[in-house]
Amino acid sequence: MRIRSLLAPAVLGAAALITASLVGAPTAVGGGSTIVASDFSFTPSKTTVAQGTSVSWSFQGNHSTTSNQDFWDSGEGTTPFSEEMPSAGKFPYHCTVHAGMNGSIAVRILATGSPGSGWTLRWAASRAETGRAFDVQYRRAGTTTWQTFRTDITAATGFFNRTRSGTYQLRARTTNTAATPDKESGWSPILSREIS
């Protein structure tokens, strides 16, 4: 009886931690992510997904999901809408029906390799489609100025291996070159990698 009463708080605490981590996690990895448009908000309003993830919007009432940089536009209505997020960046969007109803999707840059041999960076799931291009920047930890690694390119990957060792921060964005003038997404979440 005493063991059961001692274990009960620990079990309840672990269950609360697991529930809290699941409820507060607007991050999708792989397969998909669903955003609900209801009343005057998107839920979740901010989402981080992996490259190639399909994001779906479920509309409860008349809404739209419209990219601020013209990457997508569902049109107004109640029909669910999906958009694949193939490349790194931060993609703000809004509802054209309800002023002030906004959201954003962040897509990460990826890196494979090692500090000693360098990193293959992937900022897109595949080569850019017509009307798209990518910019990639880096900075050494402790500095404030971003340096250009690649600009206005259509390739999906590049090899990163600076001659100076240290920690480097990397970020990428996607440009809609079909828009007039060109419109850039925001920068992706920062990825840090060591070079030795």
mmCIF file with all atom_site columns, C-alpha atoms in Angstrom:
data_model
loop_
_atom_site.group_PDB
_atom_site.id
_atom_site.type_symbol
_atom_site.label_atom_id
_atom_site.label_alt_id
_atom_site.label_comp_id
_atom_site.label_asym_id
_atom_site.label_entity_id
_atom_site.label_seq_id
_atom_site.pdbx_PDB_ins_code
_atom_site.Cartn_x
_atom_site.Cartn_y
_atom_site.Cartn_z
_atom_site.occupancy
_atom_site.B_iso_or_equiv
_atom_site.pdbx_formal_charge
_atom_site.auth_seq_id
_atom_site.auth_comp_id
_atom_site.auth_asym_id
_atom_site.auth_atom_id
_atom_site.pdbx_PDB_model_num
ATOM 1   C CA . MET A 1 1   ? 0.000   0.000  0.000   1.00 0.00 ? 1   MET A CA 1
ATOM 2   C CA . ARG A 1 2   ? 2.807   2.416  0.873   1.00 0.00 ? 2   ARG A CA 1
ATOM 3   C CA . ILE A 1 3   ? 4.607   1.763  -2.471  1.00 0.00 ? 3   ILE A CA 1
ATOM 4   C CA . ARG A 1 4   ? 1.421   2.557  -4.412  1.00 0.00 ? 4   ARG A CA 1
ATOM 5   C CA . SER A 1 5   ? 0.968   5.868  -2.564  1.00 0.00 ? 5   SER A CA 1
ATOM 6   C CA . LEU A 1 6   ? 4.618   6.809  -3.181  1.00 0.00 ? 6   LEU A CA 1
ATOM 7   C CA . LEU A 1 7   ? 4.458   5.974  -6.917  1.00 0.00 ? 7   LEU A CA 1
ATOM 8   C CA . ALA A 1 8   ? 1.156   7.762  -7.605  1.00 0.00 ? 8   ALA A CA 1
ATOM 9   C CA . PRO A 1 9   ? 2.631   11.319 -7.615  1.00 0.00 ? 9   PRO A CA 1
ATOM 10  C CA . ALA A 1 10  ? 5.511   10.233 -9.871  1.00 0.00 ? 10  ALA A CA 1
ATOM 11  C CA . VAL A 1 11  ? 3.168   8.538  -12.365 1.00 0.00 ? 11  VAL A CA 1
ATOM 12  C CA . LEU A 1 12  ? 0.823   11.553 -12.391 1.00 0.00 ? 12  LEU A CA 1
ATOM 13  C CA . GLY A 1 13  ? 3.764   13.929 -12.876 1.00 0.00 ? 13  GLY A CA 1
ATOM 14  C CA . ALA A 1 14  ? 5.135   11.911 -15.804 1.00 0.00 ? 14  ALA A CA 1
ATOM 15  C CA . ALA A 1 15  ? 1.685   11.786 -17.413 1.00 0.00 ? 15  ALA A CA 1
ATOM 16  C CA . ALA A 1 16  ? 1.315   15.559 -17.031 1.00 0.00 ? 16  ALA A CA 1
ATOM 17  C CA . LEU A 1 17  ? 4.725   16.155 -18.651 1.00 0.00 ? 17  LEU A CA 1
ATOM 18  C CA . ILE A 1 18  ? 3.904   13.885 -21.591 1.00 0.00 ? 18  ILE A CA 1
ATOM 19  C CA . THR A 1 19  ? 0.495   15.524 -22.091 1.00 0.00 ? 19  THR A CA 1
ATOM 20  C CA . ALA A 1 20  ? 1.979   19.033 -21.905 1.00 0.00 ? 20  ALA A CA 1
ATOM 21  C CA . SER A 1 21  ? 4.641   18.205 -24.462 1.00 0.00 ? 21  SER A CA 1
ATOM 22  C CA . LEU A 1 22  ? 2.078   16.761 -26.865 1.00 0.00 ? 22  LEU A CA 1
ATOM 23  C CA . VAL A 1 23  ? -0.482  19.546 -26.508 1.00 0.00 ? 23  VAL A CA 1
ATOM 24  C CA . GLY A 1 24  ? 1.992   22.397 -26.949 1.00 0.00 ? 24  GLY A CA 1
ATOM 25  C CA . ALA A 1 25  ? 3.840   20.989 -29.974 1.00 0.00 ? 25  ALA A CA 1
ATOM 26  C CA . PRO A 1 26  ? 2.902   22.679 -33.252 1.00 0.00 ? 26  PRO A CA 1
ATOM 27  C CA . THR A 1 27  ? 5.790   20.987 -35.055 1.00 0.00 ? 27  THR A CA 1
ATOM 28  C CA . ALA A 1 28  ? 5.338   18.403 -37.798 1.00 0.00 ? 28  ALA A CA 1
ATOM 29  C CA . VAL A 1 29  ? 8.115   16.131 -38.936 1.00 0.00 ? 29  VAL A CA 1
ATOM 30  C CA . GLY A 1 30  ? 7.592   14.342 -42.221 1.00 0.00 ? 30  GLY A CA 1
ATOM 31  C CA . GLY A 1 31  ? 4.074   13.267 -43.236 1.00 0.00 ? 31  GLY A CA 1
ATOM 32  C CA . GLY A 1 32  ? 1.878   16.300 -42.703 1.00 0.00 ? 32  GLY A CA 1
ATOM 33  C CA . SER A 1 33  ? 0.557   19.072 -40.547 1.00 0.00 ? 33  SER A CA 1
ATOM 34  C CA . THR A 1 34  ? -3.007  20.348 -40.205 1.00 0.00 ? 34  THR A CA 1
ATOM 35  C CA . ILE A 1 35  ? -3.985  23.934 -39.439 1.00 0.00 ? 35  ILE A CA 1
ATOM 36  C CA . VAL A 1 36  ? -7.552  24.809 -38.514 1.00 0.00 ? 36  VAL A CA 1
ATOM 37  C CA . ALA A 1 37  ? -9.046  28.138 -39.636 1.00 0.00 ? 37  ALA A CA 1
ATOM 38  C CA . SER A 1 38  ? -11.895 28.984 -37.285 1.00 0.00 ? 38  SER A CA 1
ATOM 39  C CA . ASP A 1 39  ? -13.549 32.259 -36.307 1.00 0.00 ? 39  ASP A CA 1
ATOM 40  C CA . PHE A 1 40  ? -10.700 34.815 -36.519 1.00 0.00 ? 40  PHE A CA 1
ATOM 41  C CA . SER A 1 41  ? -7.582  32.656 -36.066 1.00 0.00 ? 41  SER A CA 1
ATOM 42  C CA . PHE A 1 42  ? -5.439  29.849 -37.433 1.00 0.00 ? 42  PHE A CA 1
ATOM 43  C CA . THR A 1 43  ? -4.605  27.066 -34.959 1.00 0.00 ? 43  THR A CA 1
ATOM 44  C CA . PRO A 1 44  ? -1.714  26.662 -34.602 1.00 0.00 ? 44  PRO A CA 1
ATOM 45  C CA . SER A 1 45  ? -0.780  30.093 -35.926 1.00 0.00 ? 45  SER A CA 1
ATOM 46  C CA . LYS A 1 46  ? 2.930   29.187 -36.139 1.00 0.00 ? 46  LYS A CA 1
ATOM 47  C CA . THR A 1 47  ? 4.135   25.822 -37.383 1.00 0.00 ? 47  THR A CA 1
ATOM 48  C CA . THR A 1 48  ? 7.566   24.390 -38.131 1.00 0.00 ? 48  THR A CA 1
ATOM 49  C CA . VAL A 1 49  ? 7.766   21.544 -40.639 1.00 0.00 ? 49  VAL A CA 1
ATOM 50  C CA . ALA A 1 50  ? 10.367  19.491 -42.480 1.00 0.00 ? 50  ALA A CA 1
ATOM 51  C CA . GLN A 1 51  ? 11.094  20.020 -46.169 1.00 0.00 ? 51  GLN A CA 1
ATOM 52  C CA . GLY A 1 52  ? 8.546   18.210 -48.328 1.00 0.00 ? 52  GLY A CA 1
ATOM 53  C CA . THR A 1 53  ? 5.822   18.243 -45.674 1.00 0.00 ? 53  THR A CA 1
ATOM 54  C CA . SER A 1 54  ? 2.275   18.716 -46.911 1.00 0.00 ? 54  SER A CA 1
ATOM 55  C CA . VAL A 1 55  ? 0.448   21.324 -44.837 1.00 0.00 ? 55  VAL A CA 1
ATOM 56  C CA . SER A 1 56  ? -3.354  21.137 -44.827 1.00 0.00 ? 56  SER A CA 1
ATOM 57  C CA . TRP A 1 57  ? -5.838  23.808 -43.805 1.00 0.00 ? 57  TRP A CA 1
ATOM 58  C CA . SER A 1 58  ? -9.270  22.847 -42.537 1.00 0.00 ? 58  SER A CA 1
ATOM 59  C CA . PHE A 1 59  ? -11.777 25.696 -42.824 1.00 0.00 ? 59  PHE A CA 1
ATOM 60  C CA . GLN A 1 60  ? -14.571 26.007 -40.276 1.00 0.00 ? 60  GLN A CA 1
ATOM 61  C CA . GLY A 1 61  ? -16.581 28.669 -42.084 1.00 0.00 ? 61  GLY A CA 1
ATOM 62  C CA . ASN A 1 62  ? -15.588 30.883 -45.007 1.00 0.00 ? 62  ASN A CA 1
ATOM 63  C CA . HIS A 1 63  ? -11.792 31.435 -44.965 1.00 0.00 ? 63  HIS A CA 1
ATOM 64  C CA . SER A 1 64  ? -8.675  31.401 -47.142 1.00 0.00 ? 64  SER A CA 1
ATOM 65  C CA . THR A 1 65  ? -4.985  30.698 -46.732 1.00 0.00 ? 65  THR A CA 1
ATOM 66  C CA . THR A 1 66  ? -3.059  33.154 -48.877 1.00 0.00 ? 66  THR A CA 1
ATOM 67  C CA . SER A 1 67  ? 0.729   33.381 -48.910 1.00 0.00 ? 67  SER A CA 1
ATOM 68  C CA . ASN A 1 68  ? 2.066   36.909 -48.321 1.00 0.00 ? 68  ASN A CA 1
ATOM 69  C CA . GLN A 1 69  ? 4.639   36.281 -51.093 1.00 0.00 ? 69  GLN A CA 1
ATOM 70  C CA . ASP A 1 70  ? 2.177   34.654 -53.556 1.00 0.00 ? 70  ASP A CA 1
ATOM 71  C CA . PHE A 1 71  ? 3.508   31.107 -53.077 1.00 0.00 ? 71  PHE A CA 1
ATOM 72  C CA . TRP A 1 72  ? -0.072  29.797 -52.727 1.00 0.00 ? 72  TRP A CA 1
ATOM 73  C CA . ASP A 1 73  ? -3.691  30.958 -52.530 1.00 0.00 ? 73  ASP A CA 1
ATOM 74  C CA . SER A 1 74  ? -6.552  28.645 -51.607 1.00 0.00 ? 74  SER A CA 1
ATOM 75  C CA . GLY A 1 75  ? -9.218  31.135 -52.626 1.00 0.00 ? 75  GLY A CA 1
ATOM 76  C CA . GLU A 1 76  ? -12.110 31.875 -50.275 1.00 0.00 ? 76  GLU A CA 1
ATOM 77  C CA . GLY A 1 77  ? -14.432 29.084 -49.184 1.00 0.00 ? 77  GLY A CA 1
ATOM 78  C CA . THR A 1 78  ? -14.926 26.094 -46.918 1.00 0.00 ? 78  THR A CA 1
ATOM 79  C CA . THR A 1 79  ? -13.102 23.428 -48.973 1.00 0.00 ? 79  THR A CA 1
ATOM 80  C CA . PRO A 1 80  ? -9.952  22.054 -47.289 1.00 0.00 ? 80  PRO A CA 1
ATOM 81  C CA . PHE A 1 81  ? -6.671  23.062 -48.940 1.00 0.00 ? 81  PHE A CA 1
ATOM 82  C CA . SER A 1 82  ? -3.161  21.516 -48.949 1.00 0.00 ? 82  SER A CA 1
ATOM 83  C CA . GLU A 1 83  ? 0.229   22.881 -49.964 1.00 0.00 ? 83  GLU A CA 1
ATOM 84  C CA . GLU A 1 84  ? 3.565   21.065 -50.020 1.00 0.00 ? 84  GLU A CA 1
ATOM 85  C CA . MET A 1 85  ? 6.410   22.982 -48.360 1.00 0.00 ? 85  MET A CA 1
ATOM 86  C CA . PRO A 1 86  ? 9.412   21.877 -50.468 1.00 0.00 ? 86  PRO A CA 1
ATOM 87  C CA . SER A 1 87  ? 12.020  24.447 -49.429 1.00 0.00 ? 87  SER A CA 1
ATOM 88  C CA . ALA A 1 88  ? 13.516  26.266 -46.458 1.00 0.00 ? 88  ALA A CA 1
ATOM 89  C CA . GLY A 1 89  ? 12.245  29.650 -45.298 1.00 0.00 ? 89  GLY A CA 1
ATOM 90  C CA . LYS A 1 90  ? 9.563   31.285 -43.200 1.00 0.00 ? 90  LYS A CA 1
ATOM 91  C CA . PHE A 1 91  ? 6.266   31.615 -45.047 1.00 0.00 ? 91  PHE A CA 1
ATOM 92  C CA . PRO A 1 92  ? 3.751   34.063 -43.563 1.00 0.00 ? 92  PRO A CA 1
ATOM 93  C CA . TYR A 1 93  ? 0.153   33.812 -44.754 1.00 0.00 ? 93  TYR A CA 1
ATOM 94  C CA . HIS A 1 94  ? -3.223  35.404 -44.063 1.00 0.00 ? 94  HIS A CA 1
ATOM 95  C CA . CYS A 1 95  ? -6.970  35.006 -44.531 1.00 0.00 ? 95  CYS A CA 1
ATOM 96  C CA . THR A 1 96  ? -8.351  37.378 -47.175 1.00 0.00 ? 96  THR A CA 1
ATOM 97  C CA . VAL A 1 97  ? -11.802 37.220 -45.531 1.00 0.00 ? 97  VAL A CA 1
ATOM 98  C CA . HIS A 1 98  ? -10.756 38.273 -42.022 1.00 0.00 ? 98  HIS A CA 1
ATOM 99  C CA . ALA A 1 99  ? -8.303  41.179 -41.566 1.00 0.00 ? 99  ALA A CA 1
ATOM 100 C CA . GLY A 1 100 ? -5.680  40.434 -38.931 1.00 0.00 ? 100 GLY A CA 1
ATOM 101 C CA . MET A 1 101 ? -6.015  36.631 -39.286 1.00 0.00 ? 101 MET A CA 1
ATOM 102 C CA . ASN A 1 102 ? -2.398  35.565 -39.858 1.00 0.00 ? 102 ASN A CA 1
ATOM 103 C CA . GLY A 1 103 ? -0.118  32.565 -39.541 1.00 0.00 ? 103 GLY A CA 1
ATOM 104 C CA . SER A 1 104 ? 3.344   31.387 -40.561 1.00 0.00 ? 104 SER A CA 1
ATOM 105 C CA . ILE A 1 105 ? 5.106   28.190 -41.523 1.00 0.00 ? 105 ILE A CA 1
ATOM 106 C CA . ALA A 1 106 ? 8.837   27.729 -40.941 1.00 0.00 ? 106 ALA A CA 1
ATOM 107 C CA . VAL A 1 107 ? 10.769  25.123 -42.938 1.00 0.00 ? 107 VAL A CA 1
ATOM 108 C CA . ARG A 1 108 ? 14.225  24.119 -41.720 1.00 0.00 ? 108 ARG A CA 1
ATOM 109 C CA . ILE A 1 109 ? 17.509  23.864 -43.635 1.00 0.00 ? 109 ILE A CA 1
ATOM 110 C CA . LEU A 1 110 ? 19.166  20.433 -43.250 1.00 0.00 ? 110 LEU A CA 1
ATOM 111 C CA . ALA A 1 111 ? 22.809  19.344 -42.981 1.00 0.00 ? 111 ALA A CA 1
ATOM 112 C CA . THR A 1 112 ? 24.541  15.975 -43.222 1.00 0.00 ? 112 THR A CA 1
ATOM 113 C CA . GLY A 1 113 ? 28.250  15.418 -42.711 1.00 0.00 ? 113 GLY A CA 1
ATOM 114 C CA . SER A 1 114 ? 30.746  16.033 -39.942 1.00 0.00 ? 114 SER A CA 1
ATOM 115 C CA . PRO A 1 115 ? 32.821  18.860 -38.452 1.00 0.00 ? 115 PRO A CA 1
ATOM 116 C CA . GLY A 1 116 ? 36.018  17.427 -39.934 1.00 0.00 ? 116 GLY A CA 1
ATOM 117 C CA . SER A 1 117 ? 34.833  16.712 -43.459 1.00 0.00 ? 117 SER A CA 1
ATOM 118 C CA . GLY A 1 118 ? 32.242  19.472 -43.936 1.00 0.00 ? 118 GLY A CA 1
ATOM 119 C CA . TRP A 1 119 ? 28.488  19.572 -44.412 1.00 0.00 ? 119 TRP A CA 1
ATOM 120 C CA . THR A 1 120 ? 26.168  18.970 -47.323 1.00 0.00 ? 120 THR A CA 1
ATOM 121 C CA . LEU A 1 121 ? 23.420  21.527 -46.856 1.00 0.00 ? 121 LEU A CA 1
ATOM 122 C CA . ARG A 1 122 ? 19.930  20.861 -48.184 1.00 0.00 ? 122 ARG A CA 1
ATOM 123 C CA . TRP A 1 123 ? 17.641  23.876 -48.476 1.00 0.00 ? 123 TRP A CA 1
ATOM 124 C CA . ALA A 1 124 ? 15.053  22.215 -50.727 1.00 0.00 ? 124 ALA A CA 1
ATOM 125 C CA . ALA A 1 125 ? 13.659  18.723 -51.263 1.00 0.00 ? 125 ALA A CA 1
ATOM 126 C CA . SER A 1 126 ? 14.513  19.019 -54.972 1.00 0.00 ? 126 SER A CA 1
ATOM 127 C CA . ARG A 1 127 ? 15.770  21.453 -57.597 1.00 0.00 ? 127 ARG A CA 1
ATOM 128 C CA . ALA A 1 128 ? 13.690  24.656 -57.763 1.00 0.00 ? 128 ALA A CA 1
ATOM 129 C CA . GLU A 1 129 ? 10.631  24.563 -59.959 1.00 0.00 ? 129 GLU A CA 1
ATOM 130 C CA . THR A 1 130 ? 10.100  27.301 -62.532 1.00 0.00 ? 130 THR A CA 1
ATOM 131 C CA . GLY A 1 131 ? 9.479   30.612 -60.766 1.00 0.00 ? 131 GLY A CA 1
ATOM 132 C CA . ARG A 1 132 ? 11.516  29.739 -57.650 1.00 0.00 ? 132 ARG A CA 1
ATOM 133 C CA . ALA A 1 133 ? 15.100  30.326 -56.487 1.00 0.00 ? 133 ALA A CA 1
ATOM 134 C CA . PHE A 1 134 ? 17.024  30.069 -53.207 1.00 0.00 ? 134 PHE A CA 1
ATOM 135 C CA . ASP A 1 135 ? 19.386  32.199 -51.109 1.00 0.00 ? 135 ASP A CA 1
ATOM 136 C CA . VAL A 1 136 ? 21.632  30.683 -48.411 1.00 0.00 ? 136 VAL A CA 1
ATOM 137 C CA . GLN A 1 137 ? 23.701  32.608 -45.850 1.00 0.00 ? 137 GLN A CA 1
ATOM 138 C CA . TYR A 1 138 ? 26.123  31.812 -43.033 1.00 0.00 ? 138 TYR A CA 1
ATOM 139 C CA . ARG A 1 139 ? 27.878  33.607 -40.199 1.00 0.00 ? 139 ARG A CA 1
ATOM 140 C CA . ARG A 1 140 ? 30.507  32.556 -37.736 1.00 0.00 ? 140 ARG A CA 1
ATOM 141 C CA . ALA A 1 141 ? 29.268  32.381 -34.141 1.00 0.00 ? 141 ALA A CA 1
ATOM 142 C CA . GLY A 1 142 ? 30.041  35.607 -32.297 1.00 0.00 ? 142 GLY A CA 1
ATOM 143 C CA . THR A 1 143 ? 29.693  37.777 -35.403 1.00 0.00 ? 143 THR A CA 1
ATOM 144 C CA . THR A 1 144 ? 26.651  39.749 -36.502 1.00 0.00 ? 144 THR A CA 1
ATOM 145 C CA . THR A 1 145 ? 27.126  39.976 -40.269 1.00 0.00 ? 145 THR A CA 1
ATOM 146 C CA . TRP A 1 146 ? 25.617  37.332 -42.535 1.00 0.00 ? 146 TRP A CA 1
ATOM 147 C CA . GLN A 1 147 ? 27.714  36.234 -45.529 1.00 0.00 ? 147 GLN A CA 1
ATOM 148 C CA . THR A 1 148 ? 26.356  34.949 -48.837 1.00 0.00 ? 148 THR A CA 1
ATOM 149 C CA . PHE A 1 149 ? 26.897  31.224 -49.429 1.00 0.00 ? 149 PHE A CA 1
ATOM 150 C CA . ARG A 1 150 ? 24.563  30.903 -52.450 1.00 0.00 ? 150 ARG A CA 1
ATOM 151 C CA . THR A 1 151 ? 22.268  33.466 -54.021 1.00 0.00 ? 151 THR A CA 1
ATOM 152 C CA . ASP A 1 152 ? 19.436  33.190 -56.526 1.00 0.00 ? 152 ASP A CA 1
ATOM 153 C CA . ILE A 1 153 ? 20.197  29.543 -57.322 1.00 0.00 ? 153 ILE A CA 1
ATOM 154 C CA . THR A 1 154 ? 17.953  26.653 -58.357 1.00 0.00 ? 154 THR A CA 1
ATOM 155 C CA . ALA A 1 155 ? 20.093  23.794 -56.964 1.00 0.00 ? 155 ALA A CA 1
ATOM 156 C CA . ALA A 1 156 ? 18.728  22.136 -53.804 1.00 0.00 ? 156 ALA A CA 1
ATOM 157 C CA . THR A 1 157 ? 22.049  21.417 -52.066 1.00 0.00 ? 157 THR A CA 1
ATOM 158 C CA . GLY A 1 158 ? 25.594  22.687 -51.618 1.00 0.00 ? 158 GLY A CA 1
ATOM 159 C CA . PHE A 1 159 ? 28.764  21.656 -49.783 1.00 0.00 ? 159 PHE A CA 1
ATOM 160 C CA . PHE A 1 160 ? 29.765  23.875 -46.834 1.00 0.00 ? 160 PHE A CA 1
ATOM 161 C CA . ASN A 1 161 ? 33.310  23.602 -45.398 1.00 0.00 ? 161 ASN A CA 1
ATOM 162 C CA . ARG A 1 162 ? 34.964  26.879 -44.327 1.00 0.00 ? 162 ARG A CA 1
ATOM 163 C CA . THR A 1 163 ? 38.744  26.993 -43.902 1.00 0.00 ? 163 THR A CA 1
ATOM 164 C CA . ARG A 1 164 ? 38.414  28.610 -40.462 1.00 0.00 ? 164 ARG A CA 1
ATOM 165 C CA . SER A 1 165 ? 37.256  26.277 -37.679 1.00 0.00 ? 165 SER A CA 1
ATOM 166 C CA . GLY A 1 166 ? 34.425  27.187 -35.346 1.00 0.00 ? 166 GLY A CA 1
ATOM 167 C CA . THR A 1 167 ? 30.649  27.198 -35.061 1.00 0.00 ? 167 THR A CA 1
ATOM 168 C CA . TYR A 1 168 ? 28.702  28.497 -38.038 1.00 0.00 ? 168 TYR A CA 1
ATOM 169 C CA . GLN A 1 169 ? 25.058  29.486 -38.268 1.00 0.00 ? 169 GLN A CA 1
ATOM 170 C CA . LEU A 1 170 ? 23.196  28.799 -41.504 1.00 0.00 ? 170 LEU A CA 1
ATOM 171 C CA . ARG A 1 171 ? 19.860  29.939 -42.905 1.00 0.00 ? 171 ARG A CA 1
ATOM 172 C CA . ALA A 1 172 ? 18.009  29.863 -46.227 1.00 0.00 ? 172 ALA A CA 1
ATOM 173 C CA . ARG A 1 173 ? 15.027  31.435 -47.924 1.00 0.00 ? 173 ARG A CA 1
ATOM 174 C CA . THR A 1 174 ? 12.953  30.862 -51.041 1.00 0.00 ? 174 THR A CA 1
ATOM 175 C CA . THR A 1 175 ? 12.277  33.507 -53.681 1.00 0.00 ? 175 THR A CA 1
ATOM 176 C CA . ASN A 1 176 ? 9.127   33.641 -55.784 1.00 0.00 ? 176 ASN A CA 1
ATOM 177 C CA . THR A 1 177 ? 10.708  34.842 -59.042 1.00 0.00 ? 177 THR A CA 1
ATOM 178 C CA . ALA A 1 178 ? 7.344   34.557 -60.825 1.00 0.00 ? 178 ALA A CA 1
ATOM 179 C CA . ALA A 1 179 ? 6.021   37.502 -58.793 1.00 0.00 ? 179 ALA A CA 1
ATOM 180 C CA . THR A 1 180 ? 6.636   41.042 -60.020 1.00 0.00 ? 180 THR A CA 1
ATOM 181 C CA . PRO A 1 181 ? 8.814   42.200 -58.369 1.00 0.00 ? 181 PRO A CA 1
ATOM 182 C CA . ASP A 1 182 ? 10.419  39.050 -56.865 1.00 0.00 ? 182 ASP A CA 1
ATOM 183 C CA . LYS A 1 183 ? 9.128   38.196 -53.383 1.00 0.00 ? 183 LYS A CA 1
ATOM 184 C CA . GLU A 1 184 ? 11.254  36.411 -50.774 1.00 0.00 ? 184 GLU A CA 1
ATOM 185 C CA . SER A 1 185 ? 10.092  34.245 -47.921 1.00 0.00 ? 185 SER A CA 1
ATOM 186 C CA . GLY A 1 186 ? 11.500  35.056 -44.512 1.00 0.00 ? 186 GLY A CA 1
ATOM 187 C CA . TRP A 1 187 ? 14.675  33.260 -43.419 1.00 0.00 ? 187 TRP A CA 1
ATOM 188 C CA . SER A 1 188 ? 14.469  29.674 -42.176 1.00 0.00 ? 188 SER A CA 1
ATOM 189 C CA . PRO A 1 189 ? 15.155  28.805 -38.542 1.00 0.00 ? 189 PRO A CA 1
ATOM 190 C CA . ILE A 1 190 ? 18.918  29.020 -37.903 1.00 0.00 ? 190 ILE A CA 1
ATOM 191 C CA . LEU A 1 191 ? 20.917  25.794 -38.019 1.00 0.00 ? 191 LEU A CA 1
ATOM 192 C CA . SER A 1 192 ? 24.300  25.656 -36.214 1.00 0.00 ? 192 SER A CA 1
ATOM 193 C CA . ARG A 1 193 ? 27.159  23.386 -37.325 1.00 0.00 ? 193 ARG A CA 1
ATOM 194 C CA . GLU A 1 194 ? 30.794  22.977 -36.249 1.00 0.00 ? 194 GLU A CA 1
ATOM 195 C CA . ILE A 1 195 ? 33.767  23.067 -38.605 1.00 0.00 ? 195 ILE A CA 1
ATOM 196 C CA . SER A 1 196 ? 37.087  21.672 -37.331 1.00 0.00 ? 196 SER A CA 1
#
